[in-house]
Coordinates of C-alpha atoms and ligand atoms in Angstrom, one line a residue:
M1 CA 0.0 0.0 0.0
L2 CA 1.4 3.4 -0.9
D3 CA 1.6 6.0 1.9
D4 CA -0.2 9.4 1.4
E5 CA 3.0 11.3 0.6
T6 CA 4.1 8.9 -2.1
A7 CA 0.5 8.8 -3.6
D8 CA 0.3 12.6 -3.7
D9 CA 3.7 12.9 -5.3
M10 CA 2.7 10.3 -8.0
L11 CA -0.6 12.1 -8.7
R12 CA 1.3 15.4 -9.1
R13 CA 3.5 13.7 -11.6
G14 CA 0.5 12.7 -13.8
Y15 CA -0.2 9.2 -12.7
S16 CA -3.9 8.3 -12.4
R17 CA -5.4 6.8 -9.2
R18 CA -6.0 3.6 -11.1
Q19 CA -2.2 3.4 -12.1
L20 CA -1.2 4.0 -8.4
A21 CA -3.2 1.0 -7.3
G22 CA -1.7 -1.2 -10.0
I23 CA 1.9 -0.1 -9.3
A24 CA 1.5 -0.7 -5.6
T25 CA 0.1 -4.2 -6.1
V26 CA 2.8 -5.4 -8.5
F27 CA 5.7 -4.1 -6.4
G28 CA 4.0 -5.7 -3.3
I29 CA 4.1 -9.1 -4.9
G30 CA 7.4 -8.6 -6.6
A31 CA 5.9 -8.9 -10.1
V32 CA 6.6 -5.5 -11.6
S33 CA 9.0 -6.7 -14.2
A34 CA 6.6 -9.5 -15.3
M35 CA 3.7 -6.9 -15.6
S36 CA 5.7 -4.5 -17.6
G37 CA 6.9 -7.0 -20.2
R38 CA 8.7 -10.2 -20.5
P39 CA 11.3 -10.5 -17.7
A40 CA 14.8 -11.6 -18.8
W41 CA 14.4 -15.2 -17.7
A42 CA 10.8 -16.0 -18.7
S43 CA 9.0 -16.6 -22.0
A44 CA 6.0 -14.6 -23.0
G45 CA 3.3 -17.2 -22.6
T46 CA 4.7 -19.3 -25.5
P47 CA 6.8 -22.4 -24.7
D48 CA 10.5 -21.5 -24.4
P49 CA 12.5 -23.6 -26.9
A50 CA 15.8 -23.1 -25.1
P51 CA 15.5 -25.8 -22.4
A52 CA 15.1 -28.5 -25.1
A53 CA 18.3 -27.4 -26.8
K54 CA 21.7 -29.2 -26.1
V55 CA 23.5 -25.9 -26.4
R56 CA 21.9 -22.8 -24.8
I57 CA 23.6 -19.6 -25.9
N58 CA 20.6 -17.4 -26.2
A59 CA 19.9 -15.7 -22.9
N60 CA 23.3 -14.2 -21.7
E61 CA 23.4 -16.7 -18.8
C62 CA 26.7 -18.0 -17.5
W63 CA 27.7 -21.4 -18.9
T64 CA 28.3 -22.7 -15.4
G65 CA 26.9 -22.3 -11.8
P66 CA 28.1 -20.2 -8.9
L67 CA 31.7 -19.8 -7.9
T68 CA 32.9 -22.6 -5.6
P69 CA 33.0 -20.5 -2.4
G70 CA 29.5 -19.1 -3.2
A71 CA 28.0 -22.5 -3.7
A72 CA 29.6 -23.8 -0.5
A73 CA 28.3 -20.8 1.5
A74 CA 24.8 -21.3 0.1
A75 CA 24.7 -25.0 0.9
A76 CA 26.1 -24.4 4.4
I77 CA 23.4 -21.9 5.4
I78 CA 20.4 -24.1 4.5
A79 CA 20.7 -26.0 7.8
S80 CA 20.1 -22.7 9.8
S81 CA 17.4 -21.4 7.5
N82 CA 14.8 -21.9 10.2
R83 CA 15.9 -18.4 11.3
Y84 CA 15.1 -15.3 9.3
A85 CA 18.7 -14.2 10.0
P86 CA 20.9 -16.7 11.8
H87 CA 23.7 -14.1 11.9
D88 CA 23.8 -10.7 10.2
E89 CA 23.7 -12.0 6.6
R90 CA 22.3 -8.8 5.1
G91 CA 25.0 -6.7 7.0
E92 CA 27.7 -9.1 5.9
F93 CA 26.6 -8.7 2.3
L94 CA 26.5 -4.9 2.5
R95 CA 30.0 -4.8 4.1
A96 CA 31.4 -7.1 1.3
V97 CA 29.9 -4.8 -1.4
A98 CA 31.2 -1.7 0.4
M99 CA 34.7 -3.2 0.6
V100 CA 34.8 -4.2 -3.1
E101 CA 33.2 -1.1 -4.5
G102 CA 34.5 1.6 -2.1
V103 CA 30.9 2.8 -1.4
P104 CA 29.4 3.3 2.2
T105 CA 27.0 0.6 3.3
D106 CA 24.1 3.0 3.5
H107 CA 24.5 3.7 -0.2
I108 CA 23.9 0.1 -1.1
A109 CA 20.6 -1.8 -1.4
P110 CA 20.3 -5.5 -2.3
W111 CA 17.4 -6.8 -4.4
P112 CA 16.4 -10.2 -5.8
G113 CA 18.0 -9.5 -9.2
S114 CA 18.2 -6.2 -11.0
S115 CA 15.0 -6.3 -12.9
D116 CA 13.0 -5.1 -9.9
P117 CA 15.1 -2.0 -9.1
L118 CA 15.3 -1.2 -12.8
C119 CA 11.5 -1.1 -13.1
R120 CA 11.3 0.8 -9.8
A121 CA 13.7 3.5 -11.1
V122 CA 11.4 4.0 -14.1
V123 CA 8.3 4.2 -11.9
T124 CA 10.1 6.6 -9.6
F125 CA 11.6 9.0 -12.1
C126 CA 9.3 8.8 -15.1
S127 CA 5.6 9.4 -15.3
P128 CA 3.1 10.3 -18.0
T129 CA 4.7 13.8 -17.9
R130 CA 8.4 12.9 -17.6
G131 CA 9.9 10.5 -20.1
L132 CA 12.6 7.8 -20.4
V133 CA 15.6 8.1 -22.7
T134 CA 17.2 4.8 -23.6
A135 CA 19.5 3.5 -26.4
D136 CA 18.6 1.5 -29.4
P137 CA 19.5 -1.4 -29.4
T138 CA 19.7 -2.0 -25.6
F139 CA 18.2 -4.1 -22.9
E140 CA 14.5 -3.4 -23.3
L141 CA 13.0 -3.7 -19.8
A142 CA 13.3 0.1 -19.0
G143 CA 11.6 1.0 -22.2
R144 CA 8.8 -1.6 -21.7
T145 CA 8.2 -0.4 -18.2
A146 CA 7.9 3.2 -19.4
D147 CA 5.5 2.1 -22.2
W148 CA 3.4 0.2 -19.6
L149 CA 3.2 3.4 -17.4
G150 CA 2.3 5.6 -20.4
A151 CA 5.5 7.6 -20.0
P152 CA 7.0 9.0 -23.2
V153 CA 10.0 7.0 -24.5
K154 CA 12.9 8.2 -26.7
R155 CA 15.0 5.4 -28.2
V156 CA 18.3 6.9 -29.4
P157 CA 20.7 4.9 -31.8
L158 CA 24.1 4.0 -30.5
T159 CA 27.2 5.9 -31.9
R160 CA 29.3 4.5 -34.7
D161 CA 31.5 2.7 -32.2
F162 CA 28.3 1.3 -30.4
S163 CA 28.6 3.3 -27.2
H164 CA 25.6 5.3 -25.9
D165 CA 25.3 8.7 -27.6
V166 CA 24.9 10.7 -24.4
R167 CA 24.6 14.1 -26.2
A168 CA 22.0 12.8 -28.6
M169 CA 20.2 11.2 -25.6
L170 CA 20.0 14.5 -23.7
A171 CA 18.9 16.3 -26.9
A172 CA 16.2 13.7 -27.5
D173 CA 14.4 14.7 -24.3
P174 CA 16.1 17.5 -22.3
A175 CA 13.5 17.2 -19.6
A176 CA 13.3 13.5 -19.2
G177 CA 12.9 11.8 -15.8
L178 CA 15.4 9.0 -16.4
Y179 CA 18.4 8.3 -18.8
Y180 CA 19.2 4.6 -19.0
I181 CA 22.8 3.6 -19.8
C182 CA 23.7 -0.1 -20.1
T183 CA 27.5 -0.6 -20.1
P184 CA 28.7 -3.0 -21.3
N185 CA 25.5 -2.8 -23.4
N186 CA 23.2 -5.7 -23.9
P187 CA 23.0 -6.8 -26.8
T188 CA 26.3 -5.3 -28.2
G189 CA 28.7 -5.9 -25.4
T190 CA 30.2 -2.4 -25.9
I191 CA 31.3 0.1 -23.3
T192 CA 30.2 3.7 -22.9
P193 CA 33.2 5.8 -21.6
L194 CA 32.9 6.9 -18.0
E195 CA 33.6 10.5 -19.0
D196 CA 30.4 10.4 -21.2
I197 CA 28.4 9.2 -18.2
E198 CA 29.9 12.0 -16.1
W199 CA 29.0 14.5 -18.8
L200 CA 25.4 13.3 -18.8
I201 CA 25.1 13.5 -15.0
A202 CA 26.5 17.0 -15.1
N203 CA 24.2 18.2 -17.8
K204 CA 20.9 16.4 -17.1
P205 CA 17.8 18.3 -16.0
P206 CA 17.2 18.8 -12.2
G207 CA 15.1 16.1 -10.6
S208 CA 16.1 13.5 -13.2
M209 CA 18.3 10.5 -12.7
V210 CA 21.0 8.6 -14.7
L211 CA 20.7 4.8 -14.2
V212 CA 23.9 2.9 -15.1
D213 CA 23.3 -0.8 -15.6
E214 CA 26.5 -2.7 -15.2
A215 CA 25.1 -6.2 -15.4
Y216 CA 28.1 -7.4 -17.5
T217 CA 30.9 -5.3 -16.1
H218 CA 32.9 -8.3 -14.6
F219 CA 33.1 -9.8 -18.1
A220 CA 34.7 -6.6 -19.4
G221 CA 37.0 -6.1 -16.4
V222 CA 37.1 -2.3 -16.9
P223 CA 36.8 0.5 -14.3
T224 CA 33.2 0.9 -13.2
A225 CA 30.9 3.9 -12.3
S226 CA 30.7 3.1 -8.6
Y227 CA 33.1 5.9 -7.7
M228 CA 30.4 8.4 -8.9
V229 CA 28.2 7.2 -6.1
S230 CA 30.8 7.8 -3.4
A231 CA 31.4 11.2 -5.0
G232 CA 27.8 12.1 -4.2
K233 CA 26.6 12.2 -7.8
S234 CA 23.0 11.9 -8.8
V235 CA 23.3 8.4 -10.3
I236 CA 22.1 4.8 -9.7
V237 CA 24.7 2.1 -10.4
M238 CA 23.1 -1.3 -10.8
R239 CA 24.5 -4.8 -10.6
T240 CA 23.3 -8.4 -10.8
F241 CA 24.6 -11.8 -9.8
S242 CA 22.8 -13.3 -12.8
K243 CA 25.8 -13.1 -15.2
I244 CA 29.5 -13.9 -14.4
F245 CA 28.5 -15.2 -10.9
G246 CA 26.2 -17.9 -12.5
M247 CA 23.3 -17.1 -10.1
A248 CA 20.5 -16.2 -12.5
G249 CA 18.1 -18.6 -10.8
M250 CA 19.1 -17.5 -7.3
R251 CA 17.9 -13.9 -7.9
M252 CA 20.4 -11.5 -6.4
G253 CA 21.5 -8.0 -7.3
Y254 CA 22.1 -4.6 -5.8
I255 CA 22.1 -1.0 -6.5
M256 CA 24.5 1.8 -5.3
T257 CA 23.1 5.3 -5.0
Q258 CA 22.4 8.1 -2.4
P259 CA 20.5 7.0 0.7
E260 CA 17.5 9.2 -0.1
I261 CA 17.2 7.7 -3.5
I262 CA 17.2 4.2 -1.9
A263 CA 14.4 5.4 0.4
K264 CA 12.4 6.7 -2.6
L265 CA 12.7 3.4 -4.5
M266 CA 11.6 1.4 -1.5
R267 CA 8.4 3.4 -0.7
Y268 CA 6.1 1.3 -2.9
D269 CA 6.4 -1.8 -0.8
G270 CA 8.1 -0.5 2.4
G271 CA 11.4 -2.2 1.4
M272 CA 9.8 -5.7 1.4
Q273 CA 11.5 -7.0 -1.8
S274 CA 14.9 -5.7 -0.7
G275 CA 14.6 -6.7 2.9
A276 CA 13.4 -10.3 2.5
L277 CA 16.1 -12.0 0.5
P278 CA 16.6 -15.8 0.6
L279 CA 19.5 -16.7 2.8
P280 CA 21.3 -19.0 0.3
S281 CA 21.3 -16.2 -2.3
L282 CA 22.7 -13.7 0.1
A283 CA 25.4 -16.0 1.4
C284 CA 26.3 -17.1 -2.1
A285 CA 26.6 -13.5 -3.3
T286 CA 28.7 -12.4 -0.3
A287 CA 31.2 -15.3 -0.8
S288 CA 31.3 -14.8 -4.6
L289 CA 31.8 -11.0 -4.7
T290 CA 35.2 -11.1 -2.9
A291 CA 36.6 -14.0 -4.9
S292 CA 38.5 -11.8 -7.3
D293 CA 40.9 -14.4 -8.6
L294 CA 38.1 -16.7 -9.5
I295 CA 36.2 -13.9 -11.2
A296 CA 39.3 -13.1 -13.3
A297 CA 39.7 -16.7 -14.2
R298 CA 36.1 -17.0 -15.4
R299 CA 36.5 -13.8 -17.4
K300 CA 39.6 -15.4 -19.1
E301 CA 37.7 -18.6 -19.8
M302 CA 35.0 -16.6 -21.5
Q303 CA 37.5 -14.6 -23.6
E304 CA 39.1 -17.8 -24.8
A305 CA 35.7 -19.4 -25.8
R306 CA 34.6 -16.1 -27.4
G307 CA 37.9 -16.0 -29.4
L308 CA 37.3 -19.5 -30.7
A309 CA 33.9 -18.5 -32.1
L310 CA 35.0 -15.1 -33.4
D311 CA 37.9 -16.7 -35.3
H312 CA 35.6 -19.3 -36.8
L313 CA 33.1 -16.6 -38.0
K314 CA 36.0 -14.7 -39.5
K315 CA 37.1 -17.8 -41.5
H316 CA 33.6 -17.8 -43.0
G317 CA 33.9 -14.1 -43.8
I318 CA 31.0 -13.3 -41.5
A319 CA 30.9 -9.8 -39.9
V320 CA 30.9 -9.5 -36.1
L321 CA 30.5 -6.3 -34.1
P322 CA 33.2 -5.4 -31.6
T323 CA 32.4 -6.7 -28.0
Q324 CA 33.9 -6.6 -24.5
A325 CA 31.4 -8.9 -22.9
N326 CA 30.0 -12.5 -22.9
M327 CA 27.9 -11.8 -26.0
F328 CA 28.6 -10.9 -29.6
M329 CA 26.5 -9.6 -32.5
V330 CA 26.7 -11.5 -35.8
D331 CA 25.7 -9.7 -38.9
W332 CA 24.4 -12.3 -41.4
K333 CA 23.7 -9.5 -43.9
T334 CA 22.0 -11.6 -46.6
K335 CA 20.0 -13.7 -44.2
S336 CA 17.6 -12.7 -41.5
A337 CA 18.4 -13.4 -37.8
K338 CA 15.1 -15.4 -37.5
E339 CA 16.1 -17.7 -40.4
M340 CA 19.6 -18.2 -38.8
Q341 CA 18.1 -18.9 -35.4
S342 CA 15.9 -21.7 -36.9
A343 CA 18.9 -23.1 -38.8
F344 CA 20.8 -23.4 -35.5
R345 CA 17.8 -24.6 -33.6
S346 CA 17.3 -27.5 -36.0
Q347 CA 20.8 -28.6 -34.8
S348 CA 19.9 -28.2 -31.1
V349 CA 21.9 -25.0 -30.7
E350 CA 19.8 -22.2 -29.3
I351 CA 21.3 -18.8 -30.3
G352 CA 19.9 -15.4 -29.3
R353 CA 17.4 -13.2 -31.1
S354 CA 17.7 -9.9 -33.0
W355 CA 16.6 -6.4 -32.1
P356 CA 14.0 -4.7 -34.4
I357 CA 16.5 -2.0 -35.5
W358 CA 18.9 -4.7 -36.9
P359 CA 16.9 -7.6 -38.3
T360 CA 19.9 -9.4 -39.9
I361 CA 22.0 -9.3 -36.7
S362 CA 21.8 -12.1 -34.1
R363 CA 23.0 -11.9 -30.5
V364 CA 25.0 -14.9 -29.4
T365 CA 25.9 -15.6 -25.8
V366 CA 29.4 -16.9 -25.1
G367 CA 29.1 -20.4 -23.5
S368 CA 31.7 -22.9 -22.4
M369 CA 34.6 -23.9 -24.8
A370 CA 32.6 -27.1 -25.6
E371 CA 29.4 -25.1 -26.3
M372 CA 31.3 -22.6 -28.6
S373 CA 32.9 -25.6 -30.5
A374 CA 29.3 -26.9 -31.0
F375 CA 28.3 -23.4 -32.2
C376 CA 31.1 -23.5 -34.8
A377 CA 30.2 -26.9 -36.0
A378 CA 26.5 -25.9 -36.3
L379 CA 27.6 -22.7 -38.2
D380 CA 29.3 -24.8 -40.8
T381 CA 26.0 -26.4 -41.6
A382 CA 23.8 -23.4 -41.1
W383 CA 25.9 -21.1 -43.2
T384 CA 25.4 -22.7 -46.6
Ligands
PLP1 N1 20.2 -5.6 -17.0 C1 20.7 -6.2 -18.1 C2 21.5 -5.4 -19.0 C3 20.3 -7.5 -18.4 O1 20.8 -8.1 -19.5 C4 19.5 -8.3 -17.5 C5 19.2 -9.6 -17.8 O2 19.5 -10.2 -18.8 C6 19.1 -7.6 -16.3 C7 19.4 -6.3 -16.1 C8 18.2 -8.3 -15.4 O3 18.7 -9.4 -14.8 P1 18.3 -10.0 -13.4 O4 16.9 -9.5 -13.1 O5 18.4 -11.4 -13.6 O6 19.3 -9.4 -12.4

């Protein structure tokens, strides 16, 4: 249930009373990402073909499960899960994030994955009178949430080097409520320079927010935007454990931002989704986050498997966009991405989809070395 102050604020921003009730209900049951469109892990009512495939390189998941210390910590805590909090698991998680990121603990909020805080940020900063600016192509959940709310959406093409065109994004809607930057970007795997993000923060309109989604940052191993949070900037930096940490099914993520922004994001459900996290997920995340050598080793493994696939595509003369993450975009040029997806599917290899702006380009997730070898073998048959 929304408190009076939150409801008044939302009505002032152009929401109808009917929308208020709907928003409060979906946040209360943790279903907002499902309501606003297909969440990353679910299919839209039609059977998902991926589970039937031998090789699943379509959904940007990790090819393997949690890091060993994370899996051990999750297993160990099950025996004491009769308690809501056998020790101070939430505090331990916050302290681990603070240590790794250099951000104070009251600037961090965990969530079961990052889809929920992503949708919340759109609800909080956009409205029927304040829009969203997002890139094209990019991860679509922010855009879908804004469409669901009836907020105006501007979709701005990437630059020639596939970073976010922050100047064009600001020009597209100089009074927007939220500017969404995904870096490395899904689906291209490309980075937007930190100085461009700083420029956008310095030039955005008052009362708006920049959301930096760093879901794939560990795969790139580049400096991140978290220092902007400790510098007091008006930014939300968002992370998930669904990618390099191999925990998509465990649902863990966090945001870093100013404490008053965290309070604003929590007011729809009194912090319920953030406060009630499954202990195995919390314990696994805490133990994984600090395992820097294992993270680096996993990144290297991904780079080697990606290199194998990219070399093979090159041998066929097939164009691939540059990438720094666990996904790459293949431009078939003369064939549609849909056609190629079917050609791979018939060989039990499930590759990713295309984005409407680029119908001949498929996103392929980097799997294990064995999976990428299977991708190469399937390509030899599919590319005839
Ligand atoms: N952000 C990006 C860029 C993603 O690609 C995804 C999932 O694929 C998410 C956020 C949401 O992931 P989750 O809710 O599993 O944390």
